[in-house]
Short mmCIF file of C-alpha atoms in Angstrom, two decimals:
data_model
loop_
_atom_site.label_atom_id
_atom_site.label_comp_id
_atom_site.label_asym_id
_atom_site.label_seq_id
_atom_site.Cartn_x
_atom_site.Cartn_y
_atom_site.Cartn_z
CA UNK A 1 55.71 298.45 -54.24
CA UNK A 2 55.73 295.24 -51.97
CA UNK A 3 54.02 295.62 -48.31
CA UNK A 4 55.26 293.64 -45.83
CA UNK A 5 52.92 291.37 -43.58
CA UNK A 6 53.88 289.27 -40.07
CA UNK A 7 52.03 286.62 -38.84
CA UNK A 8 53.35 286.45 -35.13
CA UNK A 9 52.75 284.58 -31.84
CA UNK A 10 50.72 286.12 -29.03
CA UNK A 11 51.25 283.25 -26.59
CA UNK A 12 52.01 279.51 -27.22
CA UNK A 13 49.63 277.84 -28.60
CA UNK A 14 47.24 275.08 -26.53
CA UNK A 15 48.72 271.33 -26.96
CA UNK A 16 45.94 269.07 -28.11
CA UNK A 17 46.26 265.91 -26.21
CA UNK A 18 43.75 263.53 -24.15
CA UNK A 19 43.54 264.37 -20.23
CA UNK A 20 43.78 260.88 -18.62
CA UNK A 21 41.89 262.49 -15.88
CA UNK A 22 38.95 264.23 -17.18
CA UNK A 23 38.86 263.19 -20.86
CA UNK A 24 39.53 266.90 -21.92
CA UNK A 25 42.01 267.27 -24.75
CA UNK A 26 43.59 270.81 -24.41
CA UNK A 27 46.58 271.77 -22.61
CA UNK A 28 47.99 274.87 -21.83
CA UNK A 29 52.05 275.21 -21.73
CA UNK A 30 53.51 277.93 -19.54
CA UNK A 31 57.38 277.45 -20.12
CA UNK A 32 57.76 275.10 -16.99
CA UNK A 33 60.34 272.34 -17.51
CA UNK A 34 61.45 269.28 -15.19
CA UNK A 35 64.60 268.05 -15.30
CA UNK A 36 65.38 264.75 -13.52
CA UNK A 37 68.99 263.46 -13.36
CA UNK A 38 69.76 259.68 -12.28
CA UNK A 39 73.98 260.19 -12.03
CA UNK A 40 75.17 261.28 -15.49
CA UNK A 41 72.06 260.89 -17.64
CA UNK A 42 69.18 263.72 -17.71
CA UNK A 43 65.58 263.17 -18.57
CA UNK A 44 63.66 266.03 -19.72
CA UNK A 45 60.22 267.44 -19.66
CA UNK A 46 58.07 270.34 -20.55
CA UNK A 47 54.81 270.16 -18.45
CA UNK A 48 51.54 271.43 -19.56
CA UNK A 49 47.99 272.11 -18.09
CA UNK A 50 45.12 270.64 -18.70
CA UNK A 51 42.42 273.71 -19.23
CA UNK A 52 39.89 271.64 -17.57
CA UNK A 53 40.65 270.17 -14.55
CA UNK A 54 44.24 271.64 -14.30
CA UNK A 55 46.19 268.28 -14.13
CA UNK A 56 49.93 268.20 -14.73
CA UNK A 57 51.21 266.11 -17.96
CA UNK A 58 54.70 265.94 -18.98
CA UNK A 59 55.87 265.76 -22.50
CA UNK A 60 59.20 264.13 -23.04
CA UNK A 61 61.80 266.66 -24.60
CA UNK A 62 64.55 264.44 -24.09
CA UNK A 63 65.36 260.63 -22.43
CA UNK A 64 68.29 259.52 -21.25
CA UNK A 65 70.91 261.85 -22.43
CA UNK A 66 74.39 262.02 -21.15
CA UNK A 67 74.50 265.82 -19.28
CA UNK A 68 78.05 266.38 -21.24
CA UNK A 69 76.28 266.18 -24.46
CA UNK A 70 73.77 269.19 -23.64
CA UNK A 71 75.53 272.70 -24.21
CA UNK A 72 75.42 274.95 -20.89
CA UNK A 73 73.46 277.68 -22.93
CA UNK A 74 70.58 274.91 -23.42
CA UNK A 75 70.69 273.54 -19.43
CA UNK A 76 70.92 276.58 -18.74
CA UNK A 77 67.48 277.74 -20.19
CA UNK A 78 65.50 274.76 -19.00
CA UNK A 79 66.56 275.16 -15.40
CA UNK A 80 65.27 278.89 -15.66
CA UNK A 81 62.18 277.96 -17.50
CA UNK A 82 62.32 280.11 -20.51
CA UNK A 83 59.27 280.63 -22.36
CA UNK A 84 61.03 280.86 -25.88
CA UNK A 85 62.46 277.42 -25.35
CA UNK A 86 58.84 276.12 -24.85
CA UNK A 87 57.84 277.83 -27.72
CA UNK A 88 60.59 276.45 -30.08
CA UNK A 89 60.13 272.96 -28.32
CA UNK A 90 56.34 272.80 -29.13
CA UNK A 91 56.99 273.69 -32.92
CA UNK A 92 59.71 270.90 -33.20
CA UNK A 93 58.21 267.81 -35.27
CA UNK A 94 60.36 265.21 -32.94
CA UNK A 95 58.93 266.49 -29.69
CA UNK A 96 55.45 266.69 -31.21
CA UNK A 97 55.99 263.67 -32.85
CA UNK A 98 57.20 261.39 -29.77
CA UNK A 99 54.61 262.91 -27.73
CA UNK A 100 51.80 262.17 -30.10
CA UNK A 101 50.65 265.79 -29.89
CA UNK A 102 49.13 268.50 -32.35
CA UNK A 103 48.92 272.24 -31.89
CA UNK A 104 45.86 274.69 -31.32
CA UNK A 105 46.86 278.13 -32.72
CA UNK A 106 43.01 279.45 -32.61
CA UNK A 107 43.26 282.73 -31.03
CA UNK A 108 47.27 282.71 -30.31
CA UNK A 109 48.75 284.79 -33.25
CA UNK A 110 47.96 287.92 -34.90
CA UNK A 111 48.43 289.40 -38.25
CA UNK A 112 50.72 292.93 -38.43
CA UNK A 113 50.09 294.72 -41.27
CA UNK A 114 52.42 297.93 -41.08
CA UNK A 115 49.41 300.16 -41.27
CA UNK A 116 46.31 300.62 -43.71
CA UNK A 117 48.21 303.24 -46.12
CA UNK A 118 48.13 300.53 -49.27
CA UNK A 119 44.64 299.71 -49.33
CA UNK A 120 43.91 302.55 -51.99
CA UNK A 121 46.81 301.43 -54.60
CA UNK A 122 45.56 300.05 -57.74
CA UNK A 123 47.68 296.63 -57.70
CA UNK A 124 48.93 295.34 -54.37
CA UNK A 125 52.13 292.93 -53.65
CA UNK A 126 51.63 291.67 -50.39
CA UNK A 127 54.80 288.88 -48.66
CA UNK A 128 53.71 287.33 -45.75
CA UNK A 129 56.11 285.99 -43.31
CA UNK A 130 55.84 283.53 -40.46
CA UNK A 131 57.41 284.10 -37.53
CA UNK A 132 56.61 281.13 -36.22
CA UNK A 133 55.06 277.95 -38.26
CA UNK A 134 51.85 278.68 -37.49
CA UNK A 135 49.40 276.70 -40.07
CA UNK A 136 46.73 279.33 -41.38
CA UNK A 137 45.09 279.44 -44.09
CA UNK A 138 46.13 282.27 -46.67
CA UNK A 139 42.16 283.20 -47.43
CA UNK A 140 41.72 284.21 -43.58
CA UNK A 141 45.14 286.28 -43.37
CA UNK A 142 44.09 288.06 -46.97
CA UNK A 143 40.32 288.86 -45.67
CA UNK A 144 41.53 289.99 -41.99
CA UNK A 145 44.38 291.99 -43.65
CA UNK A 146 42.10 293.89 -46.15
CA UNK A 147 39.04 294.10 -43.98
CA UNK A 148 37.47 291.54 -46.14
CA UNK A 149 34.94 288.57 -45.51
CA UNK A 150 36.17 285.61 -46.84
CA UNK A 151 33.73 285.20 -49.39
CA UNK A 152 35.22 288.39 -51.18
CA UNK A 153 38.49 287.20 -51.17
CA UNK A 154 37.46 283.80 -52.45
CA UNK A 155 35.01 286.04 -55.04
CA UNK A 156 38.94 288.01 -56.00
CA UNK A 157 40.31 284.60 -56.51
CA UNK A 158 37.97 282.82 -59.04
CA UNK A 159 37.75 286.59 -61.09
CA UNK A 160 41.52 286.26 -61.13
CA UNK A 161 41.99 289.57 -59.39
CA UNK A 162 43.89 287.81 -55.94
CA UNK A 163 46.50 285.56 -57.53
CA UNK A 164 49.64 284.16 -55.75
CA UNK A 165 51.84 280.96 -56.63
CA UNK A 166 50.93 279.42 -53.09
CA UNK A 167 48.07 277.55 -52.64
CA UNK A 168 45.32 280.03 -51.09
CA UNK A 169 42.56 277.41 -50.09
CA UNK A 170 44.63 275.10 -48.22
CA UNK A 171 46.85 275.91 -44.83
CA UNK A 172 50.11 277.35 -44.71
CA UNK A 173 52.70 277.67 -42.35
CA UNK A 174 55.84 279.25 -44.44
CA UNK A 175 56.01 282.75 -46.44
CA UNK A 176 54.26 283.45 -49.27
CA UNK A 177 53.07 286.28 -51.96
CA UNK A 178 50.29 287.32 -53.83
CA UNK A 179 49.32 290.08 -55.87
CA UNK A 180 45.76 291.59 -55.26
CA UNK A 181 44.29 293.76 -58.27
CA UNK A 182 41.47 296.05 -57.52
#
């Protein structure tokens, strides 16, 4: 029988990034976006926080785009801020890329299990999905999911009793399986 696991968001995750102020390098994103238009062309922005001394940065979403060649849906969401839109923004490799950022997910995603009813079975098929690409590594999700230290589930791995075709050392951010034999 295969049991279901979700790795989901709790909040957005803090932007790693160098405060020209204060030298800090975390950011918090809250959803807010600027839009600037200079006649037909828009420039976009999704501002973030430093966590130390609270200074505003902007990180460029888009540059000098014609407004016809946004759909209304998207405009539309920027001008009323929406949270979900930050979210997906952040996770893009372009914006993250141009902006010369990485992502902190310590402490902003959760594991949901569906309940503790398959920890007696003998064999165990667990999926894991993503809901969002979160990068984790596989050894953390199988210990906090079983109630295990990580030194167990490392201990399941060499004896061949926790196998899976991912990679379980190493981080992941896409679904995966593994099979956990007790």
């Amino acid at each position: 029988m295969l049991t279901n696991w979700v790795v989901m968001p709790t909040c957005l995750p803090l932007v790693l990034r160098r405060c020209h102020t204060c030298a800090s390098d975390r950011f918090r994103a809250d959803g807010r976006f600027r839009v600037n238009a200079n006649h037909k062309l828009l420039d976009i922005w999704l501002l973030v926080l430093c966590t130390s001394c609270g200074e505003t940065a902007k990180l460029t979403v888009l540059e000098r785009t014609h407004v016809r060649s946004l759909r209304p849906e998207l405009l539309d969401r920027l001008h009323a801020n929406d949270p979900a839109l930050a979210a997906e923004l952040l996770q893009d490799p372009v914006v993250r890329r141009r902006n010369r950022i990485a992502l902190d997910w310590n402490d902003a995603w959760r594991l949901d299990t569906g309940g503790s009813d398959h920890l007696d079975r003998e064999v165990i098929d667990v999926s894991v999905r993503f809901a969002a690409r979160i990068p984790v590594r596989p050894v953390r999700l199988i210990a906090e999911g079983f109630g295990l230290s990580r030194a167990e589930v490392e201990r399941l791995v060499t004896e061949g009793k926790l196998v899976s075709i991912a990679r379980l050392g190493s981080r992941l951010s896409g679904d995966f399986t593994f099979t956990l034999k007790h």
